[in-house]
Amino acid sequence: MPSAAEFSRLAQLQGLLAEALAREDWVRISEVDGWIRLCLERLQDAQPFNDETRHKLAPLKALHGHALQACARECARLSQILANHTDYAEGRQAYSLADSLQGVN
């Protein structure tokens, strides 16, 4: 079973993840996610998780799930913005081409 210090570190990282998620700080979320991954890998390498460890990690797992959903929503939002900009750019290019063919500059 992981030590109290290891659980304390994961609780600290959970707090950092919650703060970054509340601020929608995607870069910070990525950083904290990497730290959590490293901690969990070290714990798992030491010994397989038992039911008690999984139970203690459940809130972190739930928060991570929320972060994953928020990141997916942000990716979808940014994809839509990019698609809109691409559509507008294609429209501007078409009007510019039509104007140049008609001799209007």
mmCIF file of N, CA and C in Angstrom:
data_model
loop_
_atom_site.group_PDB
_atom_site.id
_atom_site.type_symbol
_atom_site.label_atom_id
_atom_site.label_comp_id
_atom_site.label_asym_id
_atom_site.label_seq_id
_atom_site.Cartn_x
_atom_site.Cartn_y
_atom_site.Cartn_z
ATOM 1 N N MET A 1 0.848 -1.181 0.000
ATOM 2 C CA MET A 1 0.000 0.000 0.000
ATOM 3 C C MET A 1 0.894 1.246 0.000
ATOM 4 N N PRO A 2 0.540 2.236 -0.808
ATOM 5 C CA PRO A 2 1.327 3.471 -0.854
ATOM 6 C C PRO A 2 1.361 4.161 0.512
ATOM 7 N N SER A 3 2.431 4.902 0.745
ATOM 8 C CA SER A 3 2.593 5.600 2.021
ATOM 9 C C SER A 3 1.681 6.820 2.098
ATOM 10 N N ALA A 4 1.556 7.342 3.317
ATOM 11 C CA ALA A 4 0.756 8.550 3.527
ATOM 12 C C ALA A 4 1.342 9.720 2.745
ATOM 13 N N ALA A 5 2.666 9.776 2.645
ATOM 14 C CA ALA A 5 3.309 10.862 1.892
ATOM 15 C C ALA A 5 2.941 10.799 0.410
ATOM 16 N N GLU A 6 2.855 9.591 -0.125
ATOM 17 C CA GLU A 6 2.484 9.443 -1.536
ATOM 18 C C GLU A 6 1.037 9.873 -1.768
ATOM 19 N N PHE A 7 0.157 9.499 -0.842
ATOM 20 C CA PHE A 7 -1.233 9.942 -0.966
ATOM 21 C C PHE A 7 -1.347 11.450 -0.782
ATOM 22 N N SER A 8 -0.516 11.997 0.104
ATOM 23 C CA SER A 8 -0.515 13.444 0.308
ATOM 24 C C SER A 8 -0.082 14.161 -0.970
ATOM 25 N N ARG A 9 0.940 13.639 -1.629
ATOM 26 C CA ARG A 9 1.404 14.235 -2.888
ATOM 27 C C ARG A 9 0.310 14.167 -3.952
ATOM 28 N N LEU A 10 -0.366 13.035 -4.036
ATOM 29 C CA LEU A 10 -1.455 12.908 -5.014
ATOM 30 C C LEU A 10 -2.608 13.848 -4.678
ATOM 31 N N ALA A 11 -2.883 14.040 -3.383
ATOM 32 C CA ALA A 11 -3.935 14.984 -2.985
ATOM 33 C C ALA A 11 -3.547 16.403 -3.382
ATOM 34 N N GLN A 12 -2.266 16.733 -3.216
ATOM 35 C CA GLN A 12 -1.783 18.047 -3.631
ATOM 36 C C GLN A 12 -1.942 18.217 -5.142
ATOM 37 N N LEU A 13 -1.577 17.200 -5.890
ATOM 38 C CA LEU A 13 -1.722 17.263 -7.343
ATOM 39 C C LEU A 13 -3.188 17.344 -7.750
ATOM 40 N N GLN A 14 -4.051 16.662 -7.010
ATOM 41 C CA GLN A 14 -5.484 16.746 -7.284
ATOM 42 C C GLN A 14 -5.963 18.182 -7.106
ATOM 43 N N GLY A 15 -5.487 18.851 -6.059
ATOM 44 C CA GLY A 15 -5.838 20.256 -5.851
ATOM 45 C C GLY A 15 -5.351 21.141 -6.981
ATOM 46 N N LEU A 16 -4.121 20.904 -7.427
ATOM 47 C CA LEU A 16 -3.584 21.683 -8.547
ATOM 48 C C LEU A 16 -4.389 21.450 -9.821
ATOM 49 N N LEU A 17 -4.793 20.205 -10.032
ATOM 50 C CA LEU A 17 -5.602 19.894 -11.214
ATOM 51 C C LEU A 17 -6.953 20.593 -11.132
ATOM 52 N N ALA A 18 -7.567 20.582 -9.953
ATOM 53 C CA ALA A 18 -8.865 21.244 -9.780
ATOM 54 C C ALA A 18 -8.748 22.746 -10.040
ATOM 55 N N GLU A 19 -7.677 23.363 -9.529
ATOM 56 C CA GLU A 19 -7.466 24.799 -9.751
ATOM 57 C C GLU A 19 -7.275 25.103 -11.237
ATOM 58 N N ALA A 20 -6.447 24.323 -11.890
ATOM 59 C CA ALA A 20 -6.190 24.546 -13.317
ATOM 60 C C ALA A 20 -7.456 24.334 -14.138
ATOM 61 N N LEU A 21 -8.239 23.349 -13.760
ATOM 62 C CA LEU A 21 -9.490 23.074 -14.464
ATOM 63 C C LEU A 21 -10.472 24.223 -14.282
ATOM 64 N N ALA A 22 -10.551 24.758 -13.066
ATOM 65 C CA ALA A 22 -11.454 25.889 -12.804
ATOM 66 C C ALA A 22 -11.060 27.114 -13.627
ATOM 67 N N ARG A 23 -9.760 27.302 -13.845
ATOM 68 C CA ARG A 23 -9.268 28.440 -14.637
ATOM 69 C C ARG A 23 -9.226 28.139 -16.131
ATOM 70 N N GLU A 24 -9.531 26.895 -16.486
ATOM 71 C CA GLU A 24 -9.410 26.451 -17.879
ATOM 72 C C GLU A 24 -8.009 26.751 -18.409
ATOM 73 N N ASP A 25 -7.027 26.448 -17.577
ATOM 74 C CA ASP A 25 -5.619 26.646 -17.917
ATOM 75 C C ASP A 25 -5.107 25.339 -18.507
ATOM 76 N N TRP A 26 -5.245 25.222 -19.824
ATOM 77 C CA TRP A 26 -4.988 23.952 -20.506
ATOM 78 C C TRP A 26 -3.523 23.539 -20.430
ATOM 79 N N VAL A 27 -2.621 24.490 -20.452
ATOM 80 C CA VAL A 27 -1.197 24.171 -20.339
ATOM 81 C C VAL A 27 -0.907 23.605 -18.949
ATOM 82 N N ARG A 28 -1.447 24.255 -17.933
ATOM 83 C CA ARG A 28 -1.232 23.787 -16.553
ATOM 84 C C ARG A 28 -1.871 22.414 -16.347
ATOM 85 N N ILE A 29 -3.051 22.204 -16.907
ATOM 86 C CA ILE A 29 -3.704 20.894 -16.800
ATOM 87 C C ILE A 29 -2.785 19.820 -17.368
ATOM 88 N N SER A 30 -2.180 20.096 -18.495
ATOM 89 C CA SER A 30 -1.271 19.135 -19.114
ATOM 90 C C SER A 30 -0.073 18.848 -18.213
ATOM 91 N N GLU A 31 0.492 19.894 -17.626
ATOM 92 C CA GLU A 31 1.635 19.713 -16.722
ATOM 93 C C GLU A 31 1.261 18.845 -15.522
ATOM 94 N N VAL A 32 0.167 19.205 -14.870
ATOM 95 C CA VAL A 32 -0.263 18.475 -13.673
ATOM 96 C C VAL A 32 -0.614 17.036 -14.034
ATOM 97 N N ASP A 33 -1.250 16.849 -15.169
ATOM 98 C CA ASP A 33 -1.584 15.497 -15.622
ATOM 99 C C ASP A 33 -0.319 14.646 -15.760
ATOM 100 N N GLY A 34 0.726 15.228 -16.287
ATOM 101 C CA GLY A 34 1.995 14.511 -16.413
ATOM 102 C C GLY A 34 2.577 14.133 -15.065
ATOM 103 N N TRP A 35 2.494 15.047 -14.098
ATOM 104 C CA TRP A 35 2.998 14.752 -12.751
ATOM 105 C C TRP A 35 2.185 13.636 -12.099
ATOM 106 N N ILE A 36 0.866 13.693 -12.291
ATOM 107 C CA ILE A 36 0.004 12.641 -11.736
ATOM 108 C C ILE A 36 0.373 11.299 -12.357
ATOM 109 N N ARG A 37 0.566 11.292 -13.657
ATOM 110 C CA ARG A 37 0.939 10.050 -14.342
ATOM 111 C C ARG A 37 2.216 9.467 -13.757
ATOM 112 N N LEU A 38 3.220 10.320 -13.560
ATOM 113 C CA LEU A 38 4.488 9.841 -13.004
ATOM 114 C C LEU A 38 4.309 9.257 -11.607
ATOM 115 N N CYS A 39 3.536 9.939 -10.777
ATOM 116 C CA CYS A 39 3.284 9.439 -9.415
ATOM 117 C C CYS A 39 2.566 8.098 -9.449
ATOM 118 N N LEU A 40 1.545 8.007 -10.269
ATOM 119 C CA LEU A 40 0.784 6.758 -10.342
ATOM 120 C C LEU A 40 1.628 5.620 -10.906
ATOM 121 N N GLU A 41 2.467 5.921 -11.876
ATOM 122 C CA GLU A 41 3.347 4.884 -12.427
ATOM 123 C C GLU A 41 4.317 4.372 -11.371
ATOM 124 N N ARG A 42 4.893 5.296 -10.580
ATOM 125 C CA ARG A 42 5.803 4.880 -9.509
ATOM 126 C C ARG A 42 5.082 4.002 -8.494
ATOM 127 N N LEU A 43 3.870 4.408 -8.140
ATOM 128 C CA LEU A 43 3.099 3.615 -7.174
ATOM 129 C C LEU A 43 2.779 2.237 -7.733
ATOM 130 N N GLN A 44 2.362 2.198 -8.974
ATOM 131 C CA GLN A 44 1.986 0.928 -9.601
ATOM 132 C C GLN A 44 3.204 0.021 -9.757
ATOM 133 N N ASP A 45 4.362 0.610 -10.055
ATOM 134 C CA ASP A 45 5.579 -0.190 -10.191
ATOM 135 C C ASP A 45 5.992 -0.811 -8.859
ATOM 136 N N ALA A 46 5.733 -0.094 -7.768
ATOM 137 C CA ALA A 46 6.104 -0.594 -6.444
ATOM 138 C C ALA A 46 5.286 -1.829 -6.074
ATOM 139 N N GLN A 47 3.996 -1.754 -6.341
ATOM 140 C CA GLN A 47 3.110 -2.902 -6.090
ATOM 141 C C GLN A 47 1.759 -2.622 -6.735
ATOM 142 N N PRO A 48 1.071 -3.656 -7.185
ATOM 143 C CA PRO A 48 -0.248 -3.454 -7.796
ATOM 144 C C PRO A 48 -1.215 -2.814 -6.795
ATOM 145 N N PHE A 49 -2.126 -2.011 -7.327
ATOM 146 C CA PHE A 49 -3.105 -1.349 -6.463
ATOM 147 C C PHE A 49 -4.088 -2.364 -5.905
ATOM 148 N N ASN A 50 -4.345 -2.252 -4.612
ATOM 149 C CA ASN A 50 -5.385 -3.076 -4.004
ATOM 150 C C ASN A 50 -6.681 -2.267 -3.957
ATOM 151 N N ASP A 51 -7.735 -2.872 -3.443
ATOM 152 C CA ASP A 51 -9.043 -2.206 -3.412
ATOM 153 C C ASP A 51 -9.011 -0.932 -2.574
ATOM 154 N N GLU A 52 -8.281 -0.962 -1.471
ATOM 155 C CA GLU A 52 -8.209 0.221 -0.608
ATOM 156 C C GLU A 52 -7.518 1.380 -1.331
ATOM 157 N N THR A 53 -6.450 1.073 -2.034
ATOM 158 C CA THR A 53 -5.743 2.108 -2.795
ATOM 159 C C THR A 53 -6.637 2.666 -3.894
ATOM 160 N N ARG A 54 -7.321 1.795 -4.601
ATOM 161 C CA ARG A 54 -8.242 2.258 -5.655
ATOM 162 C C ARG A 54 -9.334 3.152 -5.070
ATOM 163 N N HIS A 55 -9.827 2.785 -3.893
ATOM 164 C CA HIS A 55 -10.867 3.580 -3.236
ATOM 165 C C HIS A 55 -10.327 4.977 -2.898
ATOM 166 N N LYS A 56 -9.097 5.040 -2.390
ATOM 167 C CA LYS A 56 -8.501 6.337 -2.049
ATOM 168 C C LYS A 56 -8.221 7.180 -3.292
ATOM 169 N N LEU A 57 -7.971 6.520 -4.401
ATOM 170 C CA LEU A 57 -7.679 7.239 -5.646
ATOM 171 C C LEU A 57 -8.937 7.607 -6.436
ATOM 172 N N ALA A 58 -10.098 7.131 -6.003
ATOM 173 C CA ALA A 58 -11.344 7.362 -6.750
ATOM 174 C C ALA A 58 -11.645 8.845 -6.981
ATOM 175 N N PRO A 59 -11.499 9.729 -5.973
ATOM 176 C CA PRO A 59 -11.775 11.150 -6.246
ATOM 177 C C PRO A 59 -10.842 11.744 -7.306
ATOM 178 N N LEU A 60 -9.581 11.349 -7.275
ATOM 179 C CA LEU A 60 -8.636 11.817 -8.293
ATOM 180 C C LEU A 60 -9.043 11.306 -9.668
ATOM 181 N N LYS A 61 -9.446 10.056 -9.726
ATOM 182 C CA LYS A 61 -9.885 9.475 -11.000
ATOM 183 C C LYS A 61 -11.109 10.213 -11.535
ATOM 184 N N ALA A 62 -12.049 10.539 -10.650
ATOM 185 C CA ALA A 62 -13.255 11.264 -11.071
ATOM 186 C C ALA A 62 -12.898 12.657 -11.590
ATOM 187 N N LEU A 63 -12.022 13.362 -10.863
ATOM 188 C CA LEU A 63 -11.606 14.695 -11.303
ATOM 189 C C LEU A 63 -10.880 14.617 -12.639
ATOM 190 N N HIS A 64 -10.055 13.608 -12.794
ATOM 191 C CA HIS A 64 -9.341 13.427 -14.059
ATOM 192 C C HIS A 64 -10.335 13.206 -15.197
ATOM 193 N N GLY A 65 -11.404 12.468 -14.928
ATOM 194 C CA GLY A 65 -12.447 12.271 -15.933
ATOM 195 C C GLY A 65 -13.102 13.581 -16.333
ATOM 196 N N HIS A 66 -13.354 14.455 -15.335
ATOM 197 C CA HIS A 66 -13.926 15.778 -15.633
ATOM 198 C C HIS A 66 -12.952 16.608 -16.474
ATOM 199 N N ALA A 67 -11.672 16.526 -16.129
ATOM 200 C CA ALA A 67 -10.668 17.269 -16.897
ATOM 201 C C ALA A 67 -10.603 16.769 -18.332
ATOM 202 N N LEU A 68 -10.682 15.476 -18.500
ATOM 203 C CA LEU A 68 -10.661 14.892 -19.844
ATOM 204 C C LEU A 68 -11.855 15.383 -20.668
ATOM 205 N N GLN A 69 -13.030 15.423 -20.048
ATOM 206 C CA GLN A 69 -14.226 15.914 -20.745
ATOM 207 C C GLN A 69 -14.086 17.392 -21.088
ATOM 208 N N ALA A 70 -13.554 18.180 -20.153
ATOM 209 C CA ALA A 70 -13.370 19.612 -20.406
ATOM 210 C C ALA A 70 -12.378 19.832 -21.545
ATOM 211 N N CYS A 71 -11.316 19.054 -21.565
ATOM 212 C CA CYS A 71 -10.336 19.170 -22.652
ATOM 213 C C CYS A 71 -10.960 18.792 -23.994
ATOM 214 N N ALA A 72 -11.794 17.768 -23.992
ATOM 215 C CA ALA A 72 -12.468 17.363 -25.233
ATOM 216 C C ALA A 72 -13.399 18.469 -25.721
ATOM 217 N N ARG A 73 -14.120 19.107 -24.784
ATOM 218 C CA ARG A 73 -15.003 20.221 -25.172
ATOM 219 C C ARG A 73 -14.191 21.384 -25.741
ATOM 220 N N GLU A 74 -13.054 21.680 -25.121
ATOM 221 C CA GLU A 74 -12.208 22.774 -25.605
ATOM 222 C C GLU A 74 -11.644 22.453 -26.982
ATOM 223 N N CYS A 75 -11.252 21.227 -27.198
ATOM 224 C CA CYS A 75 -10.765 20.819 -28.528
ATOM 225 C C CYS A 75 -11.856 20.989 -29.579
ATOM 226 N N ALA A 76 -13.072 20.592 -29.235
ATOM 227 C CA ALA A 76 -14.191 20.740 -30.170
ATOM 228 C C ALA A 76 -14.455 22.216 -30.455
ATOM 229 N N ARG A 77 -14.385 23.053 -29.409
ATOM 230 C CA ARG A 77 -14.611 24.488 -29.581
ATOM 231 C C ARG A 77 -13.543 25.086 -30.495
ATOM 232 N N LEU A 78 -12.298 24.741 -30.256
ATOM 233 C CA LEU A 78 -11.215 25.268 -31.085
ATOM 234 C C LEU A 78 -11.290 24.749 -32.517
ATOM 235 N N SER A 79 -11.711 23.516 -32.679
ATOM 236 C CA SER A 79 -11.892 22.963 -34.030
ATOM 237 C C SER A 79 -12.954 23.740 -34.789
ATOM 238 N N GLN A 80 -14.025 24.105 -34.091
ATOM 239 C CA GLN A 80 -15.097 24.873 -34.727
ATOM 240 C C GLN A 80 -14.607 26.267 -35.113
ATOM 241 N N ILE A 81 -13.855 26.900 -34.233
ATOM 242 C CA ILE A 81 -13.300 28.221 -34.550
ATOM 243 C C ILE A 81 -12.380 28.128 -35.765
ATOM 244 N N LEU A 82 -11.525 27.131 -35.788
ATOM 245 C CA LEU A 82 -10.621 26.944 -36.923
ATOM 246 C C LEU A 82 -11.399 26.695 -38.211
ATOM 247 N N ALA A 83 -12.438 25.884 -38.129
ATOM 248 C CA ALA A 83 -13.263 25.616 -39.313
ATOM 249 C C ALA A 83 -13.931 26.900 -39.799
ATOM 250 N N ASN A 84 -14.428 27.710 -38.861
ATOM 251 C CA ASN A 84 -15.063 28.976 -39.243
ATOM 252 C C ASN A 84 -14.064 29.906 -39.923
ATOM 253 N N HIS A 85 -12.869 30.008 -39.363
ATOM 254 C CA HIS A 85 -11.848 30.865 -39.972
ATOM 255 C C HIS A 85 -11.479 30.365 -41.363
ATOM 256 N N THR A 86 -11.383 29.064 -41.512
ATOM 257 C CA THR A 86 -11.065 28.487 -42.821
ATOM 258 C C THR A 86 -12.173 28.794 -43.817
ATOM 259 N N ASP A 87 -13.432 28.632 -43.382
ATOM 260 C CA ASP A 87 -14.566 28.930 -44.264
ATOM 261 C C ASP A 87 -14.564 30.397 -44.672
ATOM 262 N N TYR A 88 -14.342 31.302 -43.700
ATOM 263 C CA TYR A 88 -14.328 32.728 -44.008
ATOM 264 C C TYR A 88 -13.181 33.064 -44.949
ATOM 265 N N ALA A 89 -12.024 32.456 -44.725
ATOM 266 C CA ALA A 89 -10.866 32.718 -45.589
ATOM 267 C C ALA A 89 -11.140 32.248 -47.005
ATOM 268 N N GLU A 90 -11.789 31.103 -47.154
ATOM 269 C CA GLU A 90 -12.128 30.611 -48.490
ATOM 270 C C GLU A 90 -13.122 31.544 -49.164
ATOM 271 N N GLY A 91 -14.069 32.077 -48.400
ATOM 272 C CA GLY A 91 -15.036 33.024 -48.954
ATOM 273 C C GLY A 91 -14.368 34.309 -49.400
ATOM 274 N N ARG A 92 -13.480 34.839 -48.556
ATOM 275 C CA ARG A 92 -12.748 36.057 -48.927
ATOM 276 C C ARG A 92 -11.902 35.825 -50.175
ATOM 277 N N GLN A 93 -11.287 34.669 -50.236
ATOM 278 C CA GLN A 93 -10.449 34.350 -51.397
ATOM 279 C C GLN A 93 -11.308 34.269 -52.662
ATOM 280 N N ALA A 94 -12.486 33.686 -52.556
ATOM 281 C CA ALA A 94 -13.375 33.579 -53.718
ATOM 282 C C ALA A 94 -13.815 34.959 -54.187
ATOM 283 N N TYR A 95 -14.196 35.851 -53.235
ATOM 284 C CA TYR A 95 -14.592 37.205 -53.618
ATOM 285 C C TYR A 95 -13.418 37.962 -54.230
ATOM 286 N N SER A 96 -12.233 37.779 -53.673
ATOM 287 C CA SER A 96 -11.049 38.447 -54.206
ATOM 288 C C SER A 96 -10.760 37.977 -55.625
ATOM 289 N N LEU A 97 -10.887 36.694 -55.853
ATOM 290 C CA LEU A 97 -10.668 36.142 -57.185
ATOM 291 C C LEU A 97 -11.715 36.678 -58.159
ATOM 292 N N ALA A 98 -12.969 36.707 -57.726
ATOM 293 C CA ALA A 98 -14.036 37.216 -58.594
ATOM 294 C C ALA A 98 -13.794 38.682 -58.932
ATOM 295 N N ASP A 99 -13.385 39.471 -57.915
ATOM 296 C CA ASP A 99 -13.100 40.884 -58.158
ATOM 297 C C ASP A 99 -11.934 41.060 -59.123
ATOM 298 N N SER A 100 -10.904 40.252 -58.971
ATOM 299 C CA SER A 100 -9.741 40.397 -59.852
ATOM 300 C C SER A 100 -10.084 39.991 -61.281
ATOM 301 N N LEU A 101 -10.968 39.025 -61.440
ATOM 302 C CA LEU A 101 -11.380 38.616 -62.780
ATOM 303 C C LEU A 101 -12.232 39.683 -63.448
ATOM 304 N N GLN A 102 -12.920 40.486 -62.624
ATOM 305 C CA GLN A 102 -13.756 41.555 -63.165
ATOM 306 C C GLN A 102 -12.972 42.859 -63.284
ATOM 307 N N GLY A 103 -11.714 42.845 -62.875
ATOM 308 C CA GLY A 103 -10.891 44.048 -62.975
ATOM 309 C C GLY A 103 -11.084 45.001 -61.822
ATOM 310 N N VAL A 104 -11.733 44.579 -60.754
ATOM 311 C CA VAL A 104 -11.933 45.423 -59.573
ATOM 312 C C VAL A 104 -10.855 45.062 -58.560
ATOM 313 N N ASN A 105 -10.152 46.053 -58.062
ATOM 314 C CA ASN A 105 -9.103 45.783 -57.064
ATOM 315 C C ASN A 105 -9.435 46.434 -55.788
#
